[in-house]
Amino acid sequence: MSSLPSLLDDVDAIIELPRGPAAAADSAAFSGVAPTEIPLVVDLDGTLIHSDLLVESFLALAASRPLRAASALLSLRSGKGALKARLVDELRLDIGGIPLNEAVVARIRAEKAAGRQIYLASASDIRLVEAMSARVGLFDGVLGSSGGVNLSGRAKADALCRRFGERRFDYIGGSSVDLHVWSRCRKALMAGGTDRLFRKLKMLSPDAVSLDAGTTPWRDYLRALRPHQWLKNILVFAPALAAHAGWPTLMLCVLAFWSFSFCASAVYVLNDLLDLRSDRAHPRKCRRPFASGRVPLVHGAAMIPALLTASVLLAAALPPEFLLVLGGYFMLTTVYSLYLKRKMVADVVALAVLYACRLVGGAAAVGLTLSHWLQALSIFLFLCLALVKRCAELVDRVQAGKGDPAGRGYKLDDLPSLESMAAASGYLTALVMALYLNSDAVSALYRHPERMWLICLALLFWVSRMILKTRRGEMDDDPIVFALKDRVSLVTGVACAVIIAASI
C-alpha cells in the first residue's frame, strides 16, 4: 500500500483543469474577501447525482458482459482507483439518464449567477467526472480519480486544500467520507445524506446547511420489492384448488406463496439494478426507486441476499421438491435478467416458463402431480401473456415517438407479428380447455361438466380484450398484474369461479 505522502504527491496529477486564481493566493489574501470569490466545490456521487458512478459502471458492465464484470473485480487488488479505471476501460458509462439532485443544481445555478467559481470533485474516474461536468455545463474545473489513485475522503480533502488552501473553499457533500473534507472547508453544505449524518456534521460545523431532506422514505424500499407483483404468486394455489384440496393443504400453499414472493422480489431488485438504462428511458419505469435514485444502489445489492435468505427459510418448511423448483426459478430468472431478455422469442418463452414455475411450485408444495391438462393450458396462456408484455412495451415506444427499444431483441416493425402470436397462443388456451372438457378427467371431478363450456367463451372474451387493450396502450407493464387490478378481468374471473362451483 502506498504511503500517505506518496499518495498526496500523486494527487496533483489527478487535477485535470487549470488552477483558478484562488489557488495562487496565500492565506492572508482570503481574509475579508467576498463569498463569491471563494470557490464552491461540489461532490458528485450521492450529491450532485442520486447514484454512484462506480456502482453504475459495474452494473452496466454486468448487464452486458457479466464475465468481464466479474474479472474486473480482480482489479481491487490494486485498490478502488484501479477498479474504477478498469470499468471505464471496459465500458464507457452513458451518464445521460442518471438523475440529478435538483436542489444541488439549483444552488449551483444561483452561485454561478452570482459570479462564483464552481468545481466538481469526485472519487469517480476522471473521465466520467469530465463527462458529467460537460452534461451539467456549470463547472469551472473538475477533480477525479486517475492513475490508480482513489480521490476519496482524506485524499480528496488534501487535494482540495493543496489546490485552494485550508478553509478557502465551500463544499457540498453527501456521505460520511466527506467529513474529512467538511472539517477543512470554510462552509459545509450537505445534500443527499441522511439525517444522522447531518447531526454529525452539525457537531463538526454548527453553521452547516442541508439542501434537501436526505432520508429515503421506507415506502420507496417497499416499492423496490414490487409487492404488487406478488399477486402473480397466487398461481401456486391453482394446483390445490384444481384438485379440490382442503384447508390444511392450502396452508402449505401460503408458505409457498411467501417463499416465491421473497425470491421474486430478490430477482426484481437484481433486474432493476441491471436494467437502469432502459428503465430510465421508459415513461413509467423511470419512476422506479433505483432508476429514479430514490433508493441507493448499494442498498439494493444488500437487499438481494436478505430476501433470498427469507425465501429459503420458508421453503425449508415444505417438501424438498419445492426447494428444487424455487432454485430452478431463481436460476432461470437470473439467466433471463443477464442474457435471455435481450434475445428475440427466447425471452417470451423464458417468461412463460417463469409463470409456469409457480404452478409447478404450488404442486410440489402440497405433494401433487401437475396434470397434463393444466401444463398444456399454462404453456399457451403464459406464452400469450409474455407476448402481450412485449407488445405493451413496443406500443409505449410507438406512442411516445421513440425508436427501437435498447437492450431488447425486437424492433417496432415486429409489433403486428407479436400481436398475431399473442392472439394465436391465447385462442389455443381456449382450445385446450375445450379438449379438457371432453376428457375423462372432467367427469371424475365435476357432476355437470357441460356447464364448464362457458369458461371457453370467457377465455376467448378475455384474451381478445387484453390484446385490444394492449394495442391501445392501456396495458400495465405486467399483464397478470393488470388482470388482477382490472375490473372487467376480475368480473370475468369471478364468473369463471361461479361456473366451476355450479359444475361441481
Coordinates of C-alpha atoms in Angstrom, one line a residue:
M1 CA 0.0 0.0 0.0
S2 CA 1.3 3.5 -0.9
S3 CA 2.2 5.8 2.0
L4 CA 0.1 8.9 2.6
P5 CA 2.9 11.3 1.4
S6 CA 3.3 9.4 -1.9
L7 CA -0.4 9.3 -2.3
L8 CA -0.6 13.1 -1.9
D9 CA 2.2 13.5 -4.4
D10 CA 0.1 11.7 -7.0
V11 CA -2.9 13.9 -6.3
D12 CA -1.6 16.8 -8.4
A13 CA -1.7 14.5 -11.5
I14 CA -5.4 13.9 -10.9
I15 CA -6.4 17.5 -11.2
E16 CA -7.1 18.0 -14.9
L17 CA -8.2 21.5 -15.4
P18 CA -6.2 24.7 -14.9
R19 CA -6.0 26.1 -11.4
G20 CA -8.3 29.0 -10.6
P21 CA -6.9 32.4 -9.3
A22 CA -7.7 31.4 -5.7
A23 CA -5.0 28.7 -5.8
A24 CA -2.3 31.3 -6.4
A25 CA -3.3 33.5 -3.4
D26 CA -1.9 33.0 0.1
S27 CA -4.0 32.6 3.3
A28 CA -3.8 36.2 4.2
A29 CA -5.3 37.3 0.9
F30 CA -8.6 35.4 1.8
S31 CA -9.3 37.4 5.0
G32 CA -12.3 39.7 4.4
V33 CA -12.9 38.6 0.8
A34 CA -16.5 38.4 -0.6
P35 CA -18.1 34.9 -0.6
T36 CA -18.3 35.0 -4.4
E37 CA -14.5 35.0 -4.5
I38 CA -14.3 31.7 -2.6
P39 CA -14.9 28.7 -4.9
L40 CA -17.7 26.3 -4.3
V41 CA -16.7 22.6 -4.6
V42 CA -19.4 20.0 -5.2
D43 CA -19.2 16.3 -4.7
L44 CA -20.6 14.0 -7.4
D45 CA -21.7 10.6 -6.2
G46 CA -24.8 10.8 -3.9
T47 CA -24.6 14.6 -4.0
L48 CA -24.9 16.1 -7.5
I49 CA -26.5 12.8 -8.7
H50 CA -28.8 10.4 -7.0
S51 CA -26.5 7.5 -7.7
D52 CA -22.9 6.2 -7.6
L53 CA -20.9 6.1 -10.8
L54 CA -18.7 3.2 -9.6
V55 CA -21.8 1.0 -8.9
E56 CA -23.4 2.3 -12.1
S57 CA -20.4 1.3 -14.1
F58 CA -20.2 -2.2 -12.6
L59 CA -23.9 -2.8 -13.1
A60 CA -23.8 -1.6 -16.7
L61 CA -20.9 -3.9 -17.5
A62 CA -22.6 -6.8 -15.6
A63 CA -25.8 -6.3 -17.7
S64 CA -23.9 -6.5 -21.0
R65 CA -20.8 -8.6 -20.2
P66 CA -21.2 -10.4 -16.9
L67 CA -17.9 -12.3 -17.2
R68 CA -16.0 -9.1 -17.9
A69 CA -17.6 -7.5 -14.8
A70 CA -16.6 -10.4 -12.6
S71 CA -13.0 -10.3 -13.9
A72 CA -12.8 -6.6 -13.4
L73 CA -13.3 -7.1 -9.6
L74 CA -9.8 -8.6 -9.6
S75 CA -8.5 -5.0 -10.1
L76 CA -9.4 -4.4 -6.4
R77 CA -6.1 -6.0 -5.6
S78 CA -4.6 -2.7 -6.7
G79 CA -7.2 -0.5 -5.0
K80 CA -10.6 1.0 -5.8
G81 CA -8.9 3.6 -8.1
A82 CA -7.7 0.7 -10.3
L83 CA -11.2 -0.9 -10.4
K84 CA -12.8 2.4 -11.4
A85 CA -10.3 2.8 -14.3
R86 CA -10.8 -0.8 -15.4
L87 CA -14.5 -0.4 -15.5
V88 CA -14.3 2.7 -17.6
D89 CA -11.8 1.0 -19.9
E90 CA -14.2 -1.9 -20.4
L91 CA -17.4 0.1 -20.9
R92 CA -17.8 3.9 -21.1
L93 CA -20.9 4.6 -19.0
D94 CA -23.8 6.6 -20.5
I95 CA -24.3 9.2 -17.9
G96 CA -27.1 11.0 -19.8
G97 CA -30.1 9.5 -17.9
I98 CA -28.6 9.4 -14.4
P99 CA -30.9 11.5 -12.1
L100 CA -29.6 14.8 -10.9
N101 CA -30.2 16.3 -7.4
E102 CA -32.3 19.3 -8.5
A103 CA -31.7 21.0 -5.1
V104 CA -28.0 20.9 -5.7
V105 CA -28.3 22.0 -9.3
A106 CA -30.5 25.0 -8.3
R107 CA -27.8 26.0 -5.7
I108 CA -25.1 25.8 -8.3
R109 CA -27.0 27.9 -10.8
A110 CA -27.7 30.6 -8.1
E111 CA -24.0 30.7 -7.1
K112 CA -22.9 30.7 -10.7
A113 CA -25.2 33.6 -11.5
A114 CA -23.6 35.5 -8.6
G115 CA -20.2 35.1 -10.3
R116 CA -18.8 32.4 -8.2
Q117 CA -16.4 29.7 -9.5
I118 CA -17.8 26.1 -9.2
Y119 CA -15.7 23.0 -9.1
L120 CA -16.8 19.3 -9.3
A121 CA -14.7 17.0 -7.2
S122 CA -15.3 13.2 -7.1
A123 CA -13.7 9.9 -6.3
S124 CA -15.1 8.6 -9.6
D125 CA -12.8 8.1 -12.6
I126 CA -11.8 11.5 -14.0
R127 CA -13.2 10.6 -17.5
L128 CA -16.7 10.1 -16.0
V129 CA -16.3 13.3 -13.9
E130 CA -15.5 15.3 -17.0
A131 CA -18.5 13.8 -18.9
M132 CA -20.8 14.7 -16.0
S133 CA -19.3 18.2 -15.9
A134 CA -20.0 18.6 -19.7
R135 CA -23.5 17.4 -19.2
V136 CA -24.3 19.9 -16.4
G137 CA -22.3 22.7 -18.1
L138 CA -21.9 24.8 -14.9
F139 CA -18.4 23.9 -13.6
D140 CA -15.1 25.8 -14.0
G141 CA -13.0 22.7 -13.2
V142 CA -13.0 19.1 -12.1
L143 CA -11.1 16.8 -9.9
G144 CA -11.3 13.0 -10.1
S145 CA -9.5 9.7 -9.6
S146 CA -6.8 8.8 -12.0
G147 CA -3.7 6.7 -12.3
G148 CA -4.8 4.2 -9.7
V149 CA -5.3 6.9 -7.1
N150 CA -8.7 7.0 -5.4
L151 CA -9.7 10.6 -4.7
S152 CA -11.9 10.0 -1.7
G153 CA -12.0 11.1 2.0
R154 CA -8.8 12.3 3.3
A155 CA -7.1 12.2 -0.1
K156 CA -9.8 14.5 -1.5
A157 CA -9.5 16.9 1.4
D158 CA -5.7 17.1 0.9
A159 CA -6.1 17.6 -2.8
L160 CA -8.6 20.4 -2.3
C161 CA -6.5 22.1 0.3
R162 CA -3.5 21.9 -1.9
R163 CA -5.5 23.5 -4.7
F164 CA -7.4 26.2 -2.9
G165 CA -5.9 26.4 0.5
E166 CA -7.1 25.4 4.0
R167 CA -10.6 26.7 4.6
R168 CA -10.5 28.6 1.3
F169 CA -13.4 26.8 -0.3
D170 CA -17.0 25.8 0.5
Y171 CA -18.0 22.2 0.0
I172 CA -21.3 20.3 -0.8
G173 CA -21.1 16.6 0.1
G174 CA -23.4 13.8 0.9
S175 CA -21.7 10.9 2.7
S176 CA -19.8 10.1 5.8
V177 CA -16.5 10.0 3.9
D178 CA -17.0 13.7 3.2
L179 CA -16.5 14.5 6.9
H180 CA -12.8 14.7 6.1
V181 CA -13.4 17.5 3.6
W182 CA -16.0 19.3 5.7
S183 CA -13.6 19.5 8.6
R184 CA -11.2 21.5 6.4
C185 CA -13.5 23.7 4.3
R186 CA -14.8 27.2 5.1
K187 CA -18.6 26.4 4.9
A188 CA -20.1 22.9 4.9
L189 CA -23.3 22.1 3.0
M190 CA -24.9 18.7 2.7
A191 CA -27.2 17.1 0.0
G192 CA -28.3 13.5 -0.4
G193 CA -27.1 12.5 3.1
T194 CA -29.1 11.0 6.0
D195 CA -30.5 12.9 9.0
R196 CA -27.9 11.0 11.2
L197 CA -25.1 12.3 9.0
F198 CA -26.4 15.8 9.2
R199 CA -26.4 15.7 13.0
K200 CA -22.7 14.6 12.9
L201 CA -21.9 17.4 10.5
K202 CA -23.6 20.0 12.8
M203 CA -21.4 18.8 15.7
L204 CA -18.4 19.4 13.4
S205 CA -19.6 22.6 11.8
P206 CA -22.6 24.3 13.7
D207 CA -23.4 26.6 10.7
A208 CA -23.7 23.6 8.3
V209 CA -26.7 23.7 5.9
S210 CA -28.7 20.9 4.4
L211 CA -30.0 21.4 0.9
D212 CA -32.6 18.6 0.9
A213 CA -34.4 16.2 3.3
G214 CA -31.9 13.4 2.8
T215 CA -33.8 10.5 4.3
T216 CA -35.3 7.9 2.0
P217 CA -38.9 7.1 2.9
W218 CA -39.5 3.4 3.8
R219 CA -42.2 3.3 1.1
D220 CA -39.5 3.6 -1.6
Y221 CA -37.8 0.4 -0.2
L222 CA -41.2 -1.4 -0.2
R223 CA -41.8 -0.2 -3.8
A224 CA -38.4 -1.6 -4.8
L225 CA -39.7 -5.1 -3.8
R226 CA -42.6 -4.6 -6.2
P227 CA -45.2 -6.1 -3.8
H228 CA -47.9 -5.7 -6.4
Q229 CA -46.1 -8.4 -8.4
W230 CA -46.6 -10.8 -5.6
L231 CA -50.2 -11.1 -6.9
K232 CA -48.7 -13.4 -9.7
N233 CA -47.8 -15.9 -7.0
I234 CA -51.4 -16.6 -6.3
L235 CA -50.8 -19.2 -9.1
V236 CA -49.3 -21.5 -6.5
F237 CA -52.8 -22.1 -5.2
A238 CA -54.1 -23.3 -8.6
P239 CA -53.0 -27.0 -8.4
A240 CA -54.5 -27.5 -5.0
L241 CA -57.7 -25.7 -6.0
A242 CA -58.0 -27.7 -9.2
A243 CA -57.6 -30.9 -7.1
H244 CA -60.3 -29.7 -4.7
A245 CA -57.9 -29.8 -1.8
G246 CA -58.9 -28.9 1.8
W247 CA -57.7 -26.1 4.1
P248 CA -54.7 -27.9 5.6
T249 CA -53.3 -28.3 2.1
L250 CA -54.0 -24.7 1.2
M251 CA -52.0 -23.5 4.3
L252 CA -48.9 -25.1 2.7
C253 CA -49.6 -23.0 -0.4
V254 CA -49.5 -19.9 1.8
L255 CA -45.9 -20.7 2.8
A256 CA -45.1 -21.4 -0.9
F257 CA -46.7 -18.0 -1.8
W258 CA -44.4 -16.1 0.6
S259 CA -41.4 -18.1 -0.4
F260 CA -41.9 -17.3 -4.1
S261 CA -42.7 -13.7 -3.2
F262 CA -39.4 -13.1 -1.4
C263 CA -37.5 -14.9 -4.1
A264 CA -39.2 -13.0 -6.8
S265 CA -38.5 -9.7 -5.1
A266 CA -34.8 -10.5 -4.9
V267 CA -34.9 -11.1 -8.7
Y268 CA -36.9 -7.9 -9.3
V269 CA -34.2 -5.9 -7.4
L270 CA -31.5 -7.6 -9.4
N271 CA -33.3 -6.9 -12.6
D272 CA -33.9 -3.3 -11.7
L273 CA -30.2 -2.8 -10.9
L274 CA -29.1 -4.4 -14.2
D275 CA -31.8 -2.5 -16.2
L276 CA -31.2 1.0 -15.1
R277 CA -30.5 2.5 -18.5
S278 CA -33.6 1.1 -20.2
D279 CA -35.8 1.8 -17.2
R280 CA -34.8 5.5 -17.2
A281 CA -35.8 5.7 -20.9
H282 CA -39.2 4.2 -20.1
P283 CA -42.2 6.6 -19.5
R284 CA -43.3 4.6 -16.3
K285 CA -40.3 2.6 -15.3
C286 CA -38.2 5.7 -14.9
R287 CA -40.1 6.3 -11.6
R288 CA -38.9 3.0 -10.1
P289 CA -36.9 3.5 -6.8
F290 CA -33.5 2.6 -8.3
A291 CA -33.9 4.2 -11.7
S292 CA -35.1 7.5 -10.1
G293 CA -32.3 7.4 -7.5
R294 CA -34.7 7.4 -4.5
V295 CA -33.1 4.2 -3.1
P296 CA -29.3 3.9 -3.2
L297 CA -27.9 1.2 -5.5
V298 CA -25.8 -0.3 -2.7
H299 CA -28.9 -0.8 -0.6
G300 CA -30.4 -2.8 -3.4
A301 CA -27.3 -5.0 -3.6
A302 CA -27.7 -5.7 0.1
M303 CA -31.5 -6.5 -0.2
I304 CA -30.9 -9.4 -2.6
P305 CA -29.2 -11.8 -0.2
A306 CA -31.6 -10.8 2.6
L307 CA -34.6 -11.6 0.5
L308 CA -33.2 -14.9 -0.7
T309 CA -32.4 -16.0 2.8
A310 CA -36.0 -15.3 3.9
S311 CA -37.3 -17.3 0.9
V312 CA -35.1 -20.3 1.6
L313 CA -36.1 -20.4 5.3
L314 CA -39.7 -20.6 4.3
A315 CA -39.1 -23.2 1.6
A316 CA -37.3 -25.4 4.2
A317 CA -40.7 -26.0 5.8
L318 CA -42.0 -27.5 2.6
P319 CA -41.1 -30.7 0.7
P320 CA -37.6 -30.8 -0.9
E321 CA -39.2 -30.8 -4.4
F322 CA -40.4 -27.3 -3.8
L323 CA -36.9 -26.0 -3.0
L324 CA -35.7 -27.5 -6.2
V325 CA -38.4 -25.7 -8.2
L326 CA -37.6 -22.5 -6.3
G327 CA -33.9 -22.9 -7.1
G328 CA -34.7 -23.5 -10.8
Y329 CA -36.9 -20.5 -10.9
F330 CA -34.2 -18.3 -9.4
M331 CA -31.6 -19.7 -11.8
L332 CA -33.7 -19.2 -14.9
T333 CA -34.8 -15.7 -13.9
T334 CA -31.2 -14.7 -13.2
V335 CA -30.2 -16.0 -16.7
Y336 CA -33.1 -14.1 -18.1
S337 CA -32.0 -10.9 -16.5
L338 CA -28.4 -11.3 -17.6
Y339 CA -28.9 -12.7 -21.1
L340 CA -32.3 -14.1 -22.3
K341 CA -34.3 -10.8 -22.1
R342 CA -32.2 -9.4 -24.9
K343 CA -32.9 -12.5 -27.2
M344 CA -35.8 -12.4 -29.6
V345 CA -38.5 -15.1 -28.8
A346 CA -36.3 -16.8 -26.2
D347 CA -37.3 -14.1 -23.8
V348 CA -41.0 -14.7 -24.0
V349 CA -40.5 -18.4 -23.8
A350 CA -38.5 -17.9 -20.6
L351 CA -41.2 -15.6 -19.2
A352 CA -43.8 -18.2 -19.9
V353 CA -41.7 -20.8 -18.1
L354 CA -41.3 -18.5 -15.2
Y355 CA -45.0 -18.1 -14.9
A356 CA -45.4 -21.8 -15.1
C357 CA -42.8 -22.4 -12.3
R358 CA -45.4 -21.0 -9.9
L359 CA -47.8 -23.7 -10.9
V360 CA -45.2 -26.4 -10.6
G361 CA -44.0 -25.0 -7.2
G362 CA -47.6 -25.0 -5.9
A363 CA -48.0 -28.6 -6.9
A364 CA -44.7 -29.5 -5.3
A365 CA -45.6 -27.7 -2.1
V366 CA -48.6 -29.9 -1.5
G367 CA -47.2 -33.2 -2.9
L368 CA -49.4 -33.2 -6.1
T369 CA -48.6 -34.1 -9.6
L370 CA -49.4 -31.3 -12.1
S371 CA -51.9 -32.6 -14.6
H372 CA -51.0 -32.7 -18.3
W373 CA -54.1 -30.6 -19.0
L374 CA -53.0 -27.9 -16.6
Q375 CA -49.5 -28.0 -18.0
A376 CA -50.8 -27.6 -21.6
L377 CA -53.2 -24.8 -20.6
S378 CA -50.4 -22.9 -18.8
I379 CA -48.0 -23.2 -21.7
F380 CA -50.3 -21.4 -24.1
L381 CA -51.8 -19.0 -21.6
F382 CA -48.5 -17.8 -20.2
L383 CA -46.9 -17.5 -23.6
C384 CA -49.8 -15.3 -24.6
L385 CA -49.3 -13.1 -21.5
A386 CA -45.5 -12.9 -22.2
L387 CA -46.1 -11.8 -25.7
V388 CA -48.7 -9.2 -24.5
K389 CA -46.0 -7.9 -22.2
R390 CA -43.6 -7.3 -25.1
C391 CA -46.3 -5.8 -27.2
A392 CA -47.1 -3.3 -24.5
E393 CA -43.5 -2.2 -24.4
L394 CA -43.4 -1.6 -28.1
V395 CA -46.8 0.2 -28.1
D396 CA -45.5 2.5 -25.4
R397 CA -42.5 3.4 -27.6
V398 CA -44.7 3.9 -30.7
Q399 CA -47.0 6.3 -28.8
A400 CA -44.0 8.2 -27.4
G401 CA -42.5 8.6 -30.8
K402 CA -39.3 6.7 -29.8
G403 CA -37.3 4.2 -31.9
D404 CA -36.5 0.6 -31.4
P405 CA -36.0 -0.4 -27.8
A406 CA -32.5 -0.7 -26.5
G407 CA -31.4 -3.9 -24.8
R408 CA -34.2 -5.9 -26.4
G409 CA -34.3 -8.2 -29.4
Y410 CA -37.3 -6.6 -31.0
K411 CA -38.0 -3.7 -33.4
L412 CA -41.1 -1.6 -33.7
D413 CA -41.9 -3.3 -37.0
D414 CA -42.3 -6.6 -35.1
L415 CA -45.4 -5.4 -33.3
P416 CA -48.0 -6.8 -35.7
S417 CA -46.3 -10.2 -35.7
L418 CA -46.1 -10.3 -31.9
E419 CA -49.8 -9.3 -31.7
S420 CA -50.7 -12.2 -34.0
M421 CA -48.7 -14.7 -32.0
A422 CA -50.2 -13.5 -28.7
A423 CA -53.7 -13.9 -30.2
A424 CA -52.9 -17.4 -31.5
S425 CA -51.5 -18.5 -28.2
G426 CA -54.4 -17.1 -26.3
Y427 CA -57.0 -18.8 -28.5
L428 CA -55.1 -22.1 -28.2
T429 CA -55.6 -21.8 -24.4
A430 CA -59.4 -21.8 -25.1
L431 CA -58.9 -24.8 -27.4
V432 CA -57.0 -26.8 -24.7
M433 CA -59.8 -26.0 -22.3
A434 CA -62.3 -27.4 -24.8
L435 CA -60.3 -30.6 -25.2
Y436 CA -60.0 -30.9 -21.5
L437 CA -63.8 -30.7 -21.1
N438 CA -64.1 -33.7 -23.4
S439 CA -61.7 -35.8 -21.3
D440 CA -62.4 -38.5 -18.7
A441 CA -60.7 -36.3 -16.1
V442 CA -63.6 -33.9 -16.0
S443 CA -66.3 -36.4 -15.3
A444 CA -64.3 -37.6 -12.3
L445 CA -64.2 -34.1 -10.7
Y446 CA -67.5 -32.5 -11.9
R447 CA -71.1 -33.6 -11.9
H448 CA -72.1 -31.1 -14.5
P449 CA -69.1 -30.7 -16.8
E450 CA -71.3 -29.3 -19.6
R451 CA -71.6 -26.0 -17.7
M452 CA -67.8 -25.6 -17.9
W453 CA -68.1 -24.8 -21.6
L454 CA -69.0 -21.3 -20.6
I455 CA -65.4 -20.9 -19.4
C456 CA -64.2 -21.3 -23.0
L457 CA -66.3 -18.3 -24.0
A458 CA -64.9 -16.3 -21.1
L459 CA -61.4 -17.1 -22.1
L460 CA -62.0 -16.0 -25.7
F461 CA -63.5 -12.8 -24.5
W462 CA -60.7 -12.1 -22.0
V463 CA -57.9 -12.8 -24.4
S464 CA -59.4 -10.7 -27.2
R465 CA -59.9 -7.8 -24.8
M466 CA -56.4 -8.0 -23.4
I467 CA -54.9 -7.8 -26.9
L468 CA -57.1 -4.8 -27.8
K469 CA -56.2 -3.0 -24.5
T470 CA -52.6 -3.6 -25.3
R471 CA -52.9 -2.2 -28.8
R472 CA -54.5 1.0 -27.4
G473 CA -51.6 1.5 -24.9
E474 CA -53.7 0.7 -21.9
M475 CA -51.8 -2.3 -20.7
D476 CA -49.8 -2.5 -17.5
D477 CA -46.1 -3.5 -17.6
D478 CA -47.2 -6.9 -16.4
P479 CA -50.4 -8.3 -17.9
I480 CA -51.1 -10.6 -14.9
V481 CA -50.9 -7.6 -12.5
F482 CA -53.2 -5.7 -14.9
A483 CA -55.7 -8.5 -14.9
L484 CA -55.7 -8.6 -11.1
K485 CA -56.4 -4.9 -10.9
D486 CA -58.7 -4.6 -14.0
R487 CA -62.4 -4.6 -13.0
V488 CA -63.6 -6.4 -16.2
S489 CA -60.9 -9.1 -15.7
L490 CA -61.9 -9.6 -12.1
V491 CA -65.6 -9.9 -13.0
T492 CA -64.6 -12.5 -15.7
G493 CA -62.6 -14.4 -13.1
V494 CA -65.5 -14.4 -10.6
A495 CA -67.8 -15.6 -13.3
C496 CA -65.5 -18.5 -14.1
A497 CA -65.3 -19.3 -10.4
V498 CA -69.2 -19.3 -10.2
I499 CA -69.3 -21.6 -13.3
I500 CA -66.8 -24.0 -11.7
A501 CA -68.8 -24.1 -8.4
A502 CA -72.0 -24.7 -10.3
S503 CA -70.4 -27.6 -12.1
I504 CA -69.1 -29.5 -9.1

